[in-house]
Amino acid sequence: QVQLVESGGGLVQPGGSLRLSCTPSGFTAEYLDIGWFRQAPGKEREGVSCLSHRTGPAYYGDSVKGRFTTWRNNAENTVYLQMNNLKPEDTAVYYCSAPLSSCSTWLSGSNFGSGGQGTQVTVVS
């Protein structure tokens, strides 16, 4: 099982930006599909993005399209999630995961895996 470590969360005002990082332990990110999902208090988990190890576009959930971008830096063995124009409804614990299904299937489903320890993102005025 791939172990993943998330970092980069914090407190930001609406309209602000944060960049999250996801680093696999003992694995090479270049060869993994890496997805981000989030969970807000009292709400179900929501798929945010997914980046396939194959060449091609990343996938994004409807609520973050146009605001979030994910990419990998192979030299740093890290996948990033850049979050711009943050909104209060983006407040959640963010996790990264290594999907076993295709990115499109994973993102549209509900079985996101366990993720790492998560990183808290709080958007508040």
PDB file of C-alpha atoms in Angstrom, residues 83-123:
ATOM      1  CA  MET A  83      -5.756  26.282  -5.060  1.00  0.00           C
ATOM      2  CA  ASN A  84      -6.657  29.792  -6.174  1.00  0.00           C
ATOM      3  CA  ASN A  85      -9.665  31.990  -5.494  1.00  0.00           C
ATOM      4  CA  LEU A  86     -10.463  29.975  -2.407  1.00  0.00           C
ATOM      5  CA  LYS A  87     -13.966  30.106  -1.015  1.00  0.00           C
ATOM      6  CA  PRO A  88     -15.303  29.360   2.471  1.00  0.00           C
ATOM      7  CA  GLU A  89     -16.906  26.206   1.078  1.00  0.00           C
ATOM      8  CA  ASP A  90     -13.413  24.910   0.249  1.00  0.00           C
ATOM      9  CA  THR A  91     -12.768  24.569   3.978  1.00  0.00           C
ATOM     10  CA  ALA A  92     -11.994  20.908   4.649  1.00  0.00           C
ATOM     11  CA  VAL A  93      -9.271  18.420   5.414  1.00  0.00           C
ATOM     12  CA  TYR A  94      -7.536  17.584   2.152  1.00  0.00           C
ATOM     13  CA  TYR A  95      -6.086  14.150   1.479  1.00  0.00           C
ATOM     14  CA  CYS A  96      -4.155  12.674  -1.393  1.00  0.00           C
ATOM     15  CA  SER A  97      -4.567   9.111  -2.494  1.00  0.00           C
ATOM     16  CA  ALA A  98      -3.292   6.693  -5.116  1.00  0.00           C
ATOM     17  CA  PRO A  99      -6.383   5.557  -7.029  1.00  0.00           C
ATOM     18  CA  LEU A 100      -6.610   1.942  -8.110  1.00  0.00           C
ATOM     19  CA  SER A 101      -9.206   2.744 -10.764  1.00  0.00           C
ATOM     20  CA  SER A 102      -8.950   5.214 -13.613  1.00  0.00           C
ATOM     21  CA  CYS A 103      -8.902   8.864 -12.669  1.00  0.00           C
ATOM     22  CA  SER A 104     -12.304   9.556 -14.195  1.00  0.00           C
ATOM     23  CA  THR A 105     -13.871   6.641 -12.337  1.00  0.00           C
ATOM     24  CA  TRP A 106     -12.161   7.501  -9.055  1.00  0.00           C
ATOM     25  CA  LEU A 107     -13.111  11.153  -9.172  1.00  0.00           C
ATOM     26  CA  SER A 108     -16.771  10.487  -9.903  1.00  0.00           C
ATOM     27  CA  GLY A 109     -17.114   7.771  -7.299  1.00  0.00           C
ATOM     28  CA  SER A 110     -17.092   7.710  -3.514  1.00  0.00           C
ATOM     29  CA  ASN A 111     -14.340   5.230  -2.686  1.00  0.00           C
ATOM     30  CA  PHE A 112     -11.329   7.498  -2.420  1.00  0.00           C
ATOM     31  CA  GLY A 113      -9.183   5.295  -0.258  1.00  0.00           C
ATOM     32  CA  SER A 114      -7.671   6.285   3.047  1.00  0.00           C
ATOM     33  CA  GLY A 115      -5.221   8.969   1.979  1.00  0.00           C
ATOM     34  CA  GLY A 116      -2.483  10.196   4.265  1.00  0.00           C
ATOM     35  CA  GLN A 117      -2.892  12.118   7.508  1.00  0.00           C
ATOM     36  CA  GLY A 118      -4.517  15.004   5.664  1.00  0.00           C
ATOM     37  CA  THR A 119      -3.911  18.721   5.799  1.00  0.00           C
ATOM     38  CA  GLN A 120      -6.423  21.289   7.029  1.00  0.00           C
ATOM     39  CA  VAL A 121      -7.505  24.117   4.745  1.00  0.00           C
ATOM     40  CA  THR A 122      -9.584  26.847   6.345  1.00  0.00           C
ATOM     41  CA  VAL A 123     -11.011  29.714   4.336  1.00  0.00           C
TER      42      VAL A 123
END
